[in-house]
PDB file of C-alpha atoms (C1' of nucleotides) and ligand atoms in Angstrom:
ATOM      1  CA  MET A   1      59.409-151.046  15.655  1.00 93.00           C
ATOM      2  CA  ILE A   2      56.327-148.909  15.951  1.00 96.00           C
ATOM      3  CA  LYS A   3      54.013-148.538  12.968  1.00 98.00           C
ATOM      4  CA  HIS A   4      51.565-145.802  12.270  1.00 97.00           C
ATOM      5  CA  SER A   5      47.829-146.424  12.619  1.00 98.00           C
ATOM      6  CA  LYS A   6      44.836-144.189  12.116  1.00 98.00           C
ATOM      7  CA  GLN A   7      43.106-145.816  15.078  1.00 98.00           C
ATOM      8  CA  ARG A   8      45.870-144.674  17.412  1.00 98.00           C
ATOM      9  CA  ASP A   9      45.873-141.229  15.812  1.00 98.00           C
ATOM     10  CA  ALA A  10      42.151-140.898  16.432  1.00 98.00           C
ATOM     11  CA  ILE A  11      42.510-141.984  20.066  1.00 98.00           C
ATOM     12  CA  ILE A  12      45.279-139.457  20.711  1.00 98.00           C
ATOM     13  CA  ALA A  13      43.314-136.735  18.910  1.00 98.00           C
ATOM     14  CA  ARG A  14      40.258-137.406  21.073  1.00 98.00           C
ATOM     15  CA  LEU A  15      42.212-137.388  24.303  1.00 98.00           C
ATOM     16  CA  SER A  16      44.621-134.523  23.805  1.00 98.00           C
ATOM     17  CA  GLY A  17      43.715-131.180  25.255  1.00 97.00           C
ATOM     18  CA  ARG A  18      41.010-132.616  27.485  1.00 98.00           C
ATOM     19  CA  THR A  19      40.850-132.086  31.209  1.00 97.00           C
ATOM     20  CA  ASP A  20      37.906-134.379  31.993  1.00 98.00           C
ATOM     21  CA  HIS A  21      39.860-137.633  32.279  1.00 98.00           C
ATOM     22  CA  PRO A  22      37.592-139.847  30.150  1.00 98.00           C
ATOM     23  CA  THR A  23      37.267-143.611  30.535  1.00 98.00           C
ATOM     24  CA  ALA A  24      38.300-146.076  27.820  1.00 98.00           C
ATOM     25  CA  GLU A  25      34.604-146.654  27.159  1.00 98.00           C
ATOM     26  CA  THR A  26      33.978-142.919  26.595  1.00 98.00           C
ATOM     27  CA  LEU A  27      36.921-142.643  24.223  1.00 98.00           C
ATOM     28  CA  TYR A  28      35.741-145.767  22.401  1.00 98.00           C
ATOM     29  CA  GLN A  29      32.234-144.344  21.899  1.00 98.00           C
ATOM     30  CA  GLU A  30      33.644-141.073  20.606  1.00 98.00           C
ATOM     31  CA  VAL A  31      36.274-142.535  18.281  1.00 98.00           C
ATOM     32  CA  LYS A  32      33.645-144.951  16.930  1.00 98.00           C
ATOM     33  CA  LYS A  33      31.847-142.015  15.313  1.00 98.00           C
ATOM     34  CA  GLU A  34      34.924-141.443  13.185  1.00 97.00           C
ATOM     35  CA  LEU A  35      36.022-145.071  12.793  1.00 98.00           C
ATOM     36  CA  PRO A  36      32.825-147.126  13.107  1.00 97.00           C
ATOM     37  CA  ASN A  37      34.471-150.509  13.422  1.00 96.00           C
ATOM     38  CA  ILE A  38      37.236-149.781  15.861  1.00 98.00           C
ATOM     39  CA  SER A  39      37.130-152.279  18.740  1.00 98.00           C
ATOM     40  CA  MET A  40      37.492-151.886  22.506  1.00 98.00           C
ATOM     41  CA  GLY A  41      40.629-154.035  22.414  1.00 98.00           C
ATOM     42  CA  THR A  42      42.271-151.552  20.087  1.00 98.00           C
ATOM     43  CA  VAL A  43      41.413-148.672  22.409  1.00 98.00           C
ATOM     44  CA  TYR A  44      42.821-150.440  25.469  1.00 98.00           C
ATOM     45  CA  ARG A  45      45.889-151.704  23.601  1.00 98.00           C
ATOM     46  CA  ASN A  46      46.769-148.249  22.341  1.00 98.00           C
ATOM     47  CA  LEU A  47      46.066-146.457  25.616  1.00 98.00           C
ATOM     48  CA  LYS A  48      48.321-148.939  27.375  1.00 98.00           C
ATOM     49  CA  GLN A  49      51.034-148.536  24.762  1.00 98.00           C
ATOM     50  CA  LEU A  50      50.831-144.745  24.922  1.00 98.00           C
ATOM     51  CA  ALA A  51      51.074-144.897  28.712  1.00 97.00           C
ATOM     52  CA  SER A  52      54.122-147.154  28.573  1.00 96.00           C
ATOM     53  CA  LEU A  53      55.726-144.641  26.210  1.00 97.00           C
ATOM     54  CA  ASP A  54      54.859-141.876  28.722  1.00 97.00           C
ATOM     55  CA  LYS A  55      52.670-140.112  26.186  1.00 98.00           C
ATOM     56  CA  ILE A  56      49.603-140.266  28.430  1.00 98.00           C
ATOM     57  CA  LEU A  57      48.748-141.157  32.034  1.00 98.00           C
ATOM     58  CA  ILE A  58      46.436-143.851  33.355  1.00 97.00           C
ATOM     59  CA  VAL A  59      44.561-142.532  36.378  1.00 98.00           C
ATOM     60  CA  ARG A  60      43.147-145.242  38.621  1.00 96.00           C
ATOM     61  CA  SER A  61      39.861-144.177  40.135  1.00 96.00           C
ATOM     62  CA  PRO A  62      38.726-145.339  43.585  1.00 93.00           C
ATOM     63  CA  PHE A  63      35.123-145.150  42.321  1.00 93.00           C
ATOM     64  CA  GLY A  64      35.136-146.945  38.984  1.00 95.00           C
ATOM     65  CA  PRO A  65      37.099-147.774  35.843  1.00 97.00           C
ATOM     66  CA  ASP A  66      40.425-146.220  34.943  1.00 98.00           C
ATOM     67  CA  ARG A  67      40.484-142.695  33.553  1.00 98.00           C
ATOM     68  CA  TYR A  68      42.899-141.439  30.890  1.00 98.00           C
ATOM     69  CA  ASP A  69      44.844-138.213  30.997  1.00 98.00           C
ATOM     70  CA  PRO A  70      46.728-136.483  28.152  1.00 98.00           C
ATOM     71  CA  ILE A  71      49.140-135.028  30.732  1.00 97.00           C
ATOM     72  CA  PRO A  72      51.772-137.760  30.976  1.00 97.00           C
ATOM     73  CA  ASN A  73      53.446-136.881  34.276  1.00 94.00           C
ATOM     74  CA  GLN A  74      51.910-138.073  37.521  1.00 93.00           C
ATOM     75  CA  HIS A  75      49.911-135.392  39.374  1.00 93.00           C
ATOM     76  CA  PRO A  76      47.263-135.294  42.096  1.00 93.00           C
ATOM     77  CA  HIS A  77      43.581-135.709  41.265  1.00 96.00           C
ATOM     78  CA  PHE A  78      40.330-134.873  42.931  1.00 96.00           C
ATOM     79  CA  PHE A  79      37.409-137.298  42.653  1.00 97.00           C
ATOM     80  CA  CYS A  80      33.921-135.923  43.179  1.00 97.00           C
ATOM     81  CA  THR A  81      31.855-138.455  45.119  1.00 94.00           C
ATOM     82  CA  ASN A  82      28.664-136.836  43.840  1.00 94.00           C
ATOM     83  CA  CYS A  83      29.075-136.430  40.055  1.00 94.00           C
ATOM     84  CA  PHE A  84      32.205-138.599  39.646  1.00 95.00           C
ATOM     85  CA  ALA A  85      34.088-135.828  37.895  1.00 97.00           C
ATOM     86  CA  VAL A  86      37.859-136.130  37.997  1.00 97.00           C
ATOM     87  CA  LEU A  87      39.701-132.833  38.352  1.00 97.00           C
ATOM     88  CA  ASP A  88      43.343-131.864  38.282  1.00 95.00           C
ATOM     89  CA  LEU A  89      44.550-130.405  41.552  1.00 91.00           C
ATOM     90  CA  ASP A  90      47.115-127.698  41.450  1.00 82.00           C
ATOM     91  CA  VAL A  91      49.263-129.102  44.216  1.00 80.00           C
ATOM     92  CA  ASP A  92      52.988-129.189  44.724  1.00 75.00           C
ATOM     93  CA  LYS A  93      53.640-132.888  44.256  1.00 72.00           C
ATOM     94  CA  ASN A  94      57.173-132.587  45.566  1.00 72.00           C
ATOM     95  CA  LYS A  95      55.800-131.351  48.865  1.00 73.00           C
ATOM     96  CA  ILE A  96      53.795-134.567  49.203  1.00 71.00           C
ATOM     97  CA  LEU A  97      56.700-136.711  48.058  1.00 70.00           C
ATOM     98  CA  ALA A  98      58.938-135.084  50.650  1.00 74.00           C
ATOM     99  CA  THR A  99      56.340-135.744  53.345  1.00 77.00           C
ATOM    100  CA  GLY A 100      56.412-139.447  52.515  1.00 69.00           C
ATOM    101  CA  GLN A 101      60.187-139.657  52.606  1.00 73.00           C
ATOM    102  CA  GLU A 102      60.513-138.579  56.257  1.00 75.00           C
ATOM    103  CA  GLY A 103      62.106-141.450  58.133  1.00 82.00           C
ATOM    104  CA  PHE A 104      61.484-144.086  55.464  1.00 90.00           C
ATOM    105  CA  LYS A 105      64.435-146.419  54.875  1.00 91.00           C
ATOM    106  CA  GLY A 106      63.392-147.630  51.426  1.00 91.00           C
ATOM    107  CA  GLU A 107      63.483-145.821  48.093  1.00 94.00           C
ATOM    108  CA  ILE A 108      60.393-143.854  47.180  1.00 94.00           C
ATOM    109  CA  GLN A 109      60.168-143.575  43.395  1.00 94.00           C
ATOM    110  CA  GLY A 110      56.829-141.847  43.179  1.00 92.00           C
ATOM    111  CA  CYS A 111      53.569-141.094  44.827  1.00 91.00           C
ATOM    112  CA  ILE A 112      49.960-141.020  43.783  1.00 92.00           C
ATOM    113  CA  SER A 113      47.781-138.793  45.895  1.00 89.00           C
ATOM    114  CA  SER A 114      44.082-138.575  45.345  1.00 93.00           C
ATOM    115  CA  TYR A 115      41.574-136.437  47.122  1.00 94.00           C
ATOM    116  CA  HIS A 116      37.837-136.889  47.236  1.00 95.00           C
ATOM    117  CA  GLY A 117      34.772-134.953  48.275  1.00 96.00           C
ATOM    118  CA  LEU A 118      32.518-132.453  46.539  1.00 96.00           C
ATOM    119  CA  CYS A 119      33.751-130.684  43.425  1.00 96.00           C
ATOM    120  CA  PRO A 120      33.230-126.886  43.226  1.00 96.00           C
ATOM    121  CA  ASP A 121      30.103-127.306  41.054  1.00 96.00           C
ATOM    122  CA  CYS A 122      28.443-129.872  43.314  1.00 96.00           C
ATOM    123  CA  LEU A 123      29.312-127.867  46.422  1.00 97.00           C
ATOM    124  CA  GLU A 124      27.758-124.754  44.858  1.00 96.00           C
ATOM    125  CA  LYS A 125      24.552-126.584  43.877  1.00 95.00           C
ATOM    126  CA  LEU A 126      24.275-128.006  47.379  1.00 94.00           C
ATOM    127  CA  LYS A 127      24.730-124.577  48.922  1.00 94.00           C
ATOM    128  CA  ILE A 128      21.913-123.121  46.808  1.00 95.00           C
ATOM    129  CA  LYS A 129      19.568-125.944  47.846  1.00 88.00           C
ATOM    130  CA  ASN A 130      20.069-125.171  51.566  1.00 85.00           C
TER     131      ASN A 130
ATOM    132  CA  MET B   1      20.231-156.125  63.193  1.00 94.00           C
ATOM    133  CA  ILE B   2      23.617-157.775  63.186  1.00 96.00           C
ATOM    134  CA  LYS B   3      23.940-161.438  64.147  1.00 98.00           C
ATOM    135  CA  HIS B   4      27.000-163.239  65.362  1.00 97.00           C
ATOM    136  CA  SER B   5      28.872-165.653  63.093  1.00 98.00           C
ATOM    137  CA  LYS B   6      31.959-167.751  63.666  1.00 98.00           C
ATOM    138  CA  GLN B   7      33.052-167.098  60.075  1.00 98.00           C
ATOM    139  CA  ARG B   8      33.225-163.373  60.744  1.00 98.00           C
ATOM    140  CA  ASP B   9      34.979-163.977  64.048  1.00 98.00           C
ATOM    141  CA  ALA B  10      37.617-166.064  62.319  1.00 98.00           C
ATOM    142  CA  ILE B  11      38.159-163.420  59.634  1.00 98.00           C
ATOM    143  CA  ILE B  12      38.594-160.667  62.230  1.00 98.00           C
ATOM    144  CA  ALA B  13      40.891-162.875  64.299  1.00 98.00           C
ATOM    145  CA  ARG B  14      43.087-163.570  61.263  1.00 98.00           C
ATOM    146  CA  LEU B  15      43.309-159.931  60.276  1.00 98.00           C
ATOM    147  CA  SER B  16      43.719-158.179  63.596  1.00 98.00           C
ATOM    148  CA  GLY B  17      47.206-157.300  64.701  1.00 97.00           C
ATOM    149  CA  ARG B  18      48.672-157.787  61.264  1.00 98.00           C
ATOM    150  CA  THR B  19      50.706-155.203  59.419  1.00 97.00           C
ATOM    151  CA  ASP B  20      51.110-157.026  56.104  1.00 98.00           C
ATOM    152  CA  HIS B  21      47.812-155.954  54.510  1.00 98.00           C
ATOM    153  CA  PRO B  22      46.693-159.364  53.200  1.00 98.00           C
ATOM    154  CA  THR B  23      44.399-159.880  50.220  1.00 98.00           C
ATOM    155  CA  ALA B  24      40.942-161.447  50.511  1.00 98.00           C
ATOM    156  CA  GLU B  25      42.407-164.554  48.883  1.00 98.00           C
ATOM    157  CA  THR B  26      45.138-164.824  51.530  1.00 98.00           C
ATOM    158  CA  LEU B  27      42.657-164.441  54.371  1.00 98.00           C
ATOM    159  CA  TYR B  28      40.397-166.995  52.718  1.00 98.00           C
ATOM    160  CA  GLN B  29      43.198-169.569  52.471  1.00 98.00           C
ATOM    161  CA  GLU B  30      44.138-169.031  56.094  1.00 98.00           C
ATOM    162  CA  VAL B  31      40.630-169.067  57.556  1.00 98.00           C
ATOM    163  CA  LYS B  32      39.884-172.201  55.502  1.00 98.00           C
ATOM    164  CA  LYS B  33      42.315-174.146  57.663  1.00 98.00           C
ATOM    165  CA  GLU B  34      40.056-173.452  60.634  1.00 97.00           C
ATOM    166  CA  LEU B  35      36.710-173.517  58.801  1.00 98.00           C
ATOM    167  CA  PRO B  36      37.254-175.780  55.785  1.00 97.00           C
ATOM    168  CA  ASN B  37      34.042-174.942  53.956  1.00 96.00           C
ATOM    169  CA  ILE B  38      33.962-171.195  54.288  1.00 98.00           C
ATOM    170  CA  SER B  39      33.493-169.594  50.884  1.00 98.00           C
ATOM    171  CA  MET B  40      35.111-166.625  49.161  1.00 98.00           C
ATOM    172  CA  GLY B  41      31.752-164.856  49.091  1.00 98.00           C
ATOM    173  CA  THR B  42      31.593-164.990  52.878  1.00 98.00           C
ATOM    174  CA  VAL B  43      35.073-163.519  53.157  1.00 98.00           C
ATOM    175  CA  TYR B  44      34.305-160.653  50.784  1.00 98.00           C
ATOM    176  CA  ARG B  45      30.861-160.022  52.329  1.00 98.00           C
ATOM    177  CA  ASN B  46      32.255-159.788  55.837  1.00 98.00           C
ATOM    178  CA  LEU B  47      35.270-157.702  54.901  1.00 98.00           C
ATOM    179  CA  LYS B  48      32.961-155.279  53.146  1.00 98.00           C
ATOM    180  CA  GLN B  49      30.588-155.181  56.104  1.00 98.00           C
ATOM    181  CA  LEU B  50      33.441-154.629  58.555  1.00 98.00           C
ATOM    182  CA  ALA B  51      34.755-151.807  56.385  1.00 98.00           C
ATOM    183  CA  SER B  52      31.354-150.132  56.228  1.00 97.00           C
ATOM    184  CA  LEU B  53      31.214-150.308  60.033  1.00 97.00           C
ATOM    185  CA  ASP B  54      34.688-148.738  60.105  1.00 97.00           C
ATOM    186  CA  LYS B  55      36.171-151.769  61.850  1.00 98.00           C
ATOM    187  CA  ILE B  56      38.748-152.337  59.116  1.00 98.00           C
ATOM    188  CA  LEU B  57      40.107-150.523  56.051  1.00 98.00           C
ATOM    189  CA  ILE B  58      40.091-151.579  52.412  1.00 97.00           C
ATOM    190  CA  VAL B  59      43.358-150.546  50.780  1.00 98.00           C
ATOM    191  CA  ARG B  60      43.194-150.335  47.002  1.00 97.00           C
ATOM    192  CA  SER B  61      46.470-151.365  45.450  1.00 96.00           C
ATOM    193  CA  PRO B  62      47.756-149.902  42.177  1.00 92.00           C
ATOM    194  CA  PHE B  63      49.429-153.246  41.468  1.00 92.00           C
ATOM    195  CA  GLY B  64      46.781-155.864  42.157  1.00 94.00           C
ATOM    196  CA  PRO B  65      43.771-156.868  44.229  1.00 97.00           C
ATOM    197  CA  ASP B  66      42.555-154.957  47.263  1.00 98.00           C
ATOM    198  CA  ARG B  67      44.418-155.388  50.543  1.00 98.00           C
ATOM    199  CA  TYR B  68      42.812-155.405  53.987  1.00 98.00           C
ATOM    200  CA  ASP B  69      43.992-153.488  57.009  1.00 98.00           C
ATOM    201  CA  PRO B  70      42.942-153.937  60.667  1.00 98.00           C
ATOM    202  CA  ILE B  71      43.646-150.235  61.239  1.00 97.00           C
ATOM    203  CA  PRO B  72      40.319-148.641  60.318  1.00 97.00           C
ATOM    204  CA  ASN B  73      41.352-145.025  59.740  1.00 94.00           C
ATOM    205  CA  GLN B  74      42.742-143.985  56.379  1.00 94.00           C
ATOM    206  CA  HIS B  75      46.541-143.660  56.323  1.00 93.00           C
ATOM    207  CA  PRO B  76      49.264-143.560  53.674  1.00 93.00           C
ATOM    208  CA  HIS B  77      50.764-146.763  52.292  1.00 96.00           C
ATOM    209  CA  PHE B  78      53.918-147.720  50.510  1.00 96.00           C
ATOM    210  CA  PHE B  79      53.775-150.301  47.727  1.00 97.00           C
ATOM    211  CA  CYS B  80      56.968-152.152  46.874  1.00 96.00           C
ATOM    212  CA  THR B  81      57.177-152.605  43.101  1.00 94.00           C
ATOM    213  CA  ASN B  82      59.623-155.472  43.597  1.00 93.00           C
ATOM    214  CA  CYS B  83      58.088-157.790  46.209  1.00 94.00           C
ATOM    215  CA  PHE B  84      54.594-156.233  46.296  1.00 95.00           C
ATOM    216  CA  ALA B  85      54.731-155.728  50.051  1.00 97.00           C
ATOM    217  CA  VAL B  86      52.397-153.079  51.404  1.00 97.00           C
ATOM    218  CA  LEU B  87      53.802-151.064  54.299  1.00 96.00           C
ATOM    219  CA  ASP B  88      52.349-148.431  56.581  1.00 95.00           C
ATOM    220  CA  LEU B  89      54.042-145.085  56.217  1.00 91.00           C
ATOM    221  CA  ASP B  90      54.418-142.925  59.251  1.00 82.00           C
ATOM    222  CA  VAL B  91      53.344-139.706  57.583  1.00 80.00           C
ATOM    223  CA  ASP B  92      51.349-136.766  58.816  1.00 75.00           C
ATOM    224  CA  LYS B  93      48.188-137.208  56.784  1.00 72.00           C
ATOM    225  CA  ASN B  94      46.917-133.773  57.743  1.00 72.00           C
ATOM    226  CA  LYS B  95      49.954-132.232  56.114  1.00 73.00           C
ATOM    227  CA  ILE B  96      49.004-133.890  52.830  1.00 72.00           C
ATOM    228  CA  LEU B  97      45.340-132.978  53.217  1.00 71.00           C
ATOM    229  CA  ALA B  98      46.296-129.357  53.818  1.00 75.00           C
ATOM    230  CA  THR B  99      48.481-129.383  50.706  1.00 78.00           C
ATOM    231  CA  GLY B 100      45.499-130.471  48.634  1.00 71.00           C
ATOM    232  CA  GLN B 101      43.217-127.806  50.009  1.00 74.00           C
ATOM    233  CA  GLU B 102      45.349-124.878  48.818  1.00 75.00           C
ATOM    234  CA  GLY B 103      43.257-122.870  46.390  1.00 82.00           C
ATOM    235  CA  PHE B 104      40.609-125.573  45.815  1.00 90.00           C
ATOM    236  CA  LYS B 105      37.043-124.255  45.751  1.00 91.00           C
ATOM    237  CA  GLY B 106      35.326-127.582  46.461  1.00 92.00           C
ATOM    238  CA  GLU B 107      35.087-129.566  49.680  1.00 95.00           C
ATOM    239  CA  ILE B 108      37.830-132.092  50.284  1.00 94.00           C
ATOM    240  CA  GLN B 109      36.528-134.843  52.536  1.00 94.00           C
ATOM    241  CA  GLY B 110      39.561-137.076  52.509  1.00 92.00           C
ATOM    242  CA  CYS B 111      42.691-138.084  50.719  1.00 91.00           C
ATOM    243  CA  ILE B 112      44.385-141.332  49.859  1.00 93.00           C
ATOM    244  CA  SER B 113      48.089-141.043  49.260  1.00 89.00           C
ATOM    245  CA  SER B 114      50.167-143.969  48.179  1.00 93.00           C
ATOM    246  CA  TYR B 115      53.862-144.135  47.561  1.00 94.00           C
ATOM    247  CA  HIS B 116      55.747-146.720  45.561  1.00 95.00           C
ATOM    248  CA  GLY B 117      59.300-147.823  45.002  1.00 95.00           C
ATOM    249  CA  LEU B 118      61.620-150.252  46.747  1.00 95.00           C
ATOM    250  CA  CYS B 119      60.838-151.322  50.304  1.00 96.00           C
ATOM    251  CA  PRO B 120      63.732-151.254  52.827  1.00 96.00           C
ATOM    252  CA  ASP B 121      64.318-155.029  52.432  1.00 96.00           C
ATOM    253  CA  CYS B 122      64.416-154.967  48.636  1.00 96.00           C
ATOM    254  CA  LEU B 123      66.640-151.878  48.620  1.00 97.00           C
ATOM    255  CA  GLU B 124      69.058-153.586  51.007  1.00 96.00           C
ATOM    256  CA  LYS B 125      69.215-156.768  48.916  1.00 95.00           C
ATOM    257  CA  LEU B 126      69.830-154.698  45.795  1.00 94.00           C
ATOM    258  CA  LYS B 127      72.629-152.783  47.498  1.00 94.00           C
ATOM    259  CA  ILE B 128      74.381-155.998  48.507  1.00 95.00           C
ATOM    260  CA  LYS B 129      74.190-157.307  44.930  1.00 89.00           C
ATOM    261  CA  ASN B 130      75.983-154.217  43.560  1.00 85.00           C
TER     262      ASN B 130
ATOM    263  C1'  DT C   1      56.893-149.902  -7.305  1.00 67.71           C
ATOM    264  C1'  DA C   2      56.772-154.604  -5.793  1.00 67.71           C
ATOM    265  C1'  DT C   3      57.916-157.789  -1.827  1.00 67.71           C
ATOM    266  C1'  DG C   4      58.025-159.574   2.454  1.00 67.71           C
ATOM    267  C1'  DA C   5      58.257-159.043   7.487  1.00 67.71           C
ATOM    268  C1'  DT C   6      55.501-157.833  11.108  1.00 67.71           C
ATOM    269  C1'  DA C   7      52.836-154.187  13.804  1.00 67.71           C
ATOM    270  C1'  DA C   8      48.279-153.400  14.330  1.00 67.71           C
ATOM    271  C1'  DC C   9      43.829-154.583  13.541  1.00 67.71           C
ATOM    272  C1'  DA C  10      38.593-156.492  14.442  1.00 67.71           C
ATOM    273  C1'  DG C  11      36.239-159.805  16.618  1.00 67.71           C
ATOM    274  C1'  DT C  12      35.801-162.699  20.186  1.00 67.71           C
ATOM    275  C1'  DA C  13      37.019-165.617  24.121  1.00 67.71           C
ATOM    276  C1'  DA C  14      39.082-165.670  28.462  1.00 67.71           C
ATOM    277  C1'  DT C  15      40.724-163.784  32.769  1.00 67.71           C
ATOM    278  C1'  DC C  16      40.507-161.610  37.308  1.00 67.71           C
ATOM    279  C1'  DG C  17      38.595-159.664  41.240  1.00 67.71           C
ATOM    280  C1'  DT C  18      34.431-159.020  43.057  1.00 67.71           C
ATOM    281  C1'  DT C  19      29.335-159.042  43.722  1.00 67.71           C
ATOM    282  C1'  DA C  20      24.662-161.097  43.338  1.00 67.71           C
ATOM    283  C1'  DC C  21      21.586-164.878  43.649  1.00 67.71           C
ATOM    284  C1'  DT C  22      19.341-168.895  45.939  1.00 67.71           C
ATOM    285  C1'  DA C  23      18.163-172.339  48.806  1.00 67.71           C
ATOM    286  C1'  DT C  24      19.574-173.715  53.434  1.00 67.71           C
ATOM    287  C1'  DT C  25      21.241-172.991  58.203  1.00 67.71           C
ATOM    288  C1'  DA C  26      22.314-170.410  62.439  1.00 67.71           C
ATOM    289  C1'  DT C  27      21.295-166.853  65.537  1.00 67.71           C
ATOM    290  C1'  DC C  28      18.536-164.618  68.784  1.00 67.71           C
ATOM    291  C1'  DA C  29      14.518-161.484  70.537  1.00 67.71           C
ATOM    292  C1'  DG C  30      10.163-162.284  72.334  1.00 67.71           C
TER     293       DG C  30
ATOM    294  C1'  DC D   1      10.547-172.810  72.049  1.00 67.71           C
ATOM    295  C1'  DT D   2       9.572-170.585  68.056  1.00 67.71           C
ATOM    296  C1'  DG D   3       9.354-167.498  64.319  1.00 67.71           C
ATOM    297  C1'  DA D   4      11.746-163.910  61.866  1.00 67.71           C
ATOM    298  C1'  DT D   5      15.650-163.068  59.467  1.00 67.71           C
ATOM    299  C1'  DA D   6      20.915-162.502  59.268  1.00 67.71           C
ATOM    300  C1'  DA D   7      24.341-165.180  57.552  1.00 67.71           C
ATOM    301  C1'  DT D   8      25.859-168.988  55.139  1.00 67.71           C
ATOM    302  C1'  DA D   9      27.879-172.252  51.064  1.00 67.71           C
ATOM    303  C1'  DG D  10      27.826-172.811  46.525  1.00 67.71           C
ATOM    304  C1'  DT D  11      27.513-171.043  42.274  1.00 67.71           C
ATOM    305  C1'  DA D  12      26.347-167.841  38.600  1.00 67.71           C
ATOM    306  C1'  DA D  13      27.018-163.334  36.919  1.00 67.71           C
ATOM    307  C1'  DC D  14      29.385-159.107  36.572  1.00 67.71           C
ATOM    308  C1'  DG D  15      32.497-155.219  34.697  1.00 67.71           C
ATOM    309  C1'  DA D  16      36.905-154.002  33.376  1.00 67.71           C
ATOM    310  C1'  DT D  17      40.618-155.502  31.129  1.00 67.71           C
ATOM    311  C1'  DT D  18      43.699-158.677  28.564  1.00 67.71           C
ATOM    312  C1'  DA D  19      44.782-162.515  25.397  1.00 67.71           C
ATOM    313  C1'  DC D  20      44.088-165.046  21.270  1.00 67.71           C
ATOM    314  C1'  DT D  21      43.515-165.638  16.215  1.00 67.71           C
ATOM    315  C1'  DG D  22      43.199-165.007  11.631  1.00 67.71           C
ATOM    316  C1'  DT D  23      43.359-160.892   8.597  1.00 67.71           C
ATOM    317  C1'  DT D  24      44.947-156.294   7.072  1.00 67.71           C
ATOM    318  C1'  DA D  25      47.934-152.219   6.926  1.00 67.71           C
ATOM    319  C1'  DT D  26      52.323-150.225   7.233  1.00 67.71           C
ATOM    320  C1'  DC D  27      56.860-149.639   5.798  1.00 67.71           C
ATOM    321  C1'  DA D  28      61.971-150.835   5.198  1.00 67.71           C
ATOM    322  C1'  DT D  29      64.397-152.763   1.738  1.00 67.71           C
ATOM    323  C1'  DA D  30      65.352-154.283  -2.915  1.00 67.71           C
TER     324       DA D  30
HETATM  325 MN1  LIG E 201      44.967-135.089  35.391  1.00 67.71          MN
HETATM  326 MN1  LIG E 202      47.936-149.832  56.706  1.00 67.71          MN
HETATM  327 ZN1  LIG E 203      30.776-133.078  41.397  1.00 67.71          ZN
HETATM  328 ZN1  LIG E 204      60.031-155.163  48.510  1.00 67.71          ZN
END
DNA sequence: TATGATAACAGTAATCGTTACTATTATCAG
DNA sequence: CTGATAATAGTAACGATTACTGTTATCATA
């Protein structure tokens, strides 16, 4: 049985609507302003619980700690190798899933596709420099 | 300047030709039989060096520690959620890359796509049971 | 509205995979 | 051979995450 908690509320409030895929540490620092003695454990525990209830998504980064996403269904991400921004990619996931299925004898239940390179901002800045 | 070492030789020898994507720990245990006082640090250091020289590939697993692959170029993998096997998927990577590029203003330099579910063996065993 | 069961908490210790340090040894160009 | 230094074994430290523990908050039931 799940009980209400203001700590969890604050975590959800901080995460929802965002598109920047913050880390647990970032969320912790931000929620701490509102609830000064919340602990890291509480942040991790709740993020994990929310993910297991499919309320949020944990996005594993190839370049650092996990990022958290208010959009609960799996979707492709782009990781900027320059500024470490994590962006949503508007990609047809089913297309990628289908590609994987070709000739595979097992049962594919999902796929996680991540792209990396320079984000639009970093690419633009680099172009101006040269 | 790179110097020869029998530890590195042994690590390469153990890894090359394999398709099971062993962990550093697995390679360490195996190489230890040949070189009883090799240390974990040596294994990690050499695997990292080999990867940076594009001799091998580090495969980040969503379900545990990194796996190591004698095939140096990035390619899609399948992770079995039941037996934790890591399999190579015969997928056109360029197709996936192209999918990501649609409408993205940045510069995509690469993509890592991983699939998960039941490997052929586990699916077969499950079918027999039911 | 009290009571009791227990989910959730804060604080802290522990874990895991990996990397860094340090003194010693092995390799190899000159 | 010899000196410079890459690589080593052993061990400490690291960052991210999870587990533990005693306390507090929530909430169904009476
Ligand atoms: Mn996202
Ligand atoms: Mn592979
Ligand atoms: Zn960027
Ligand atoms: Zn399997």
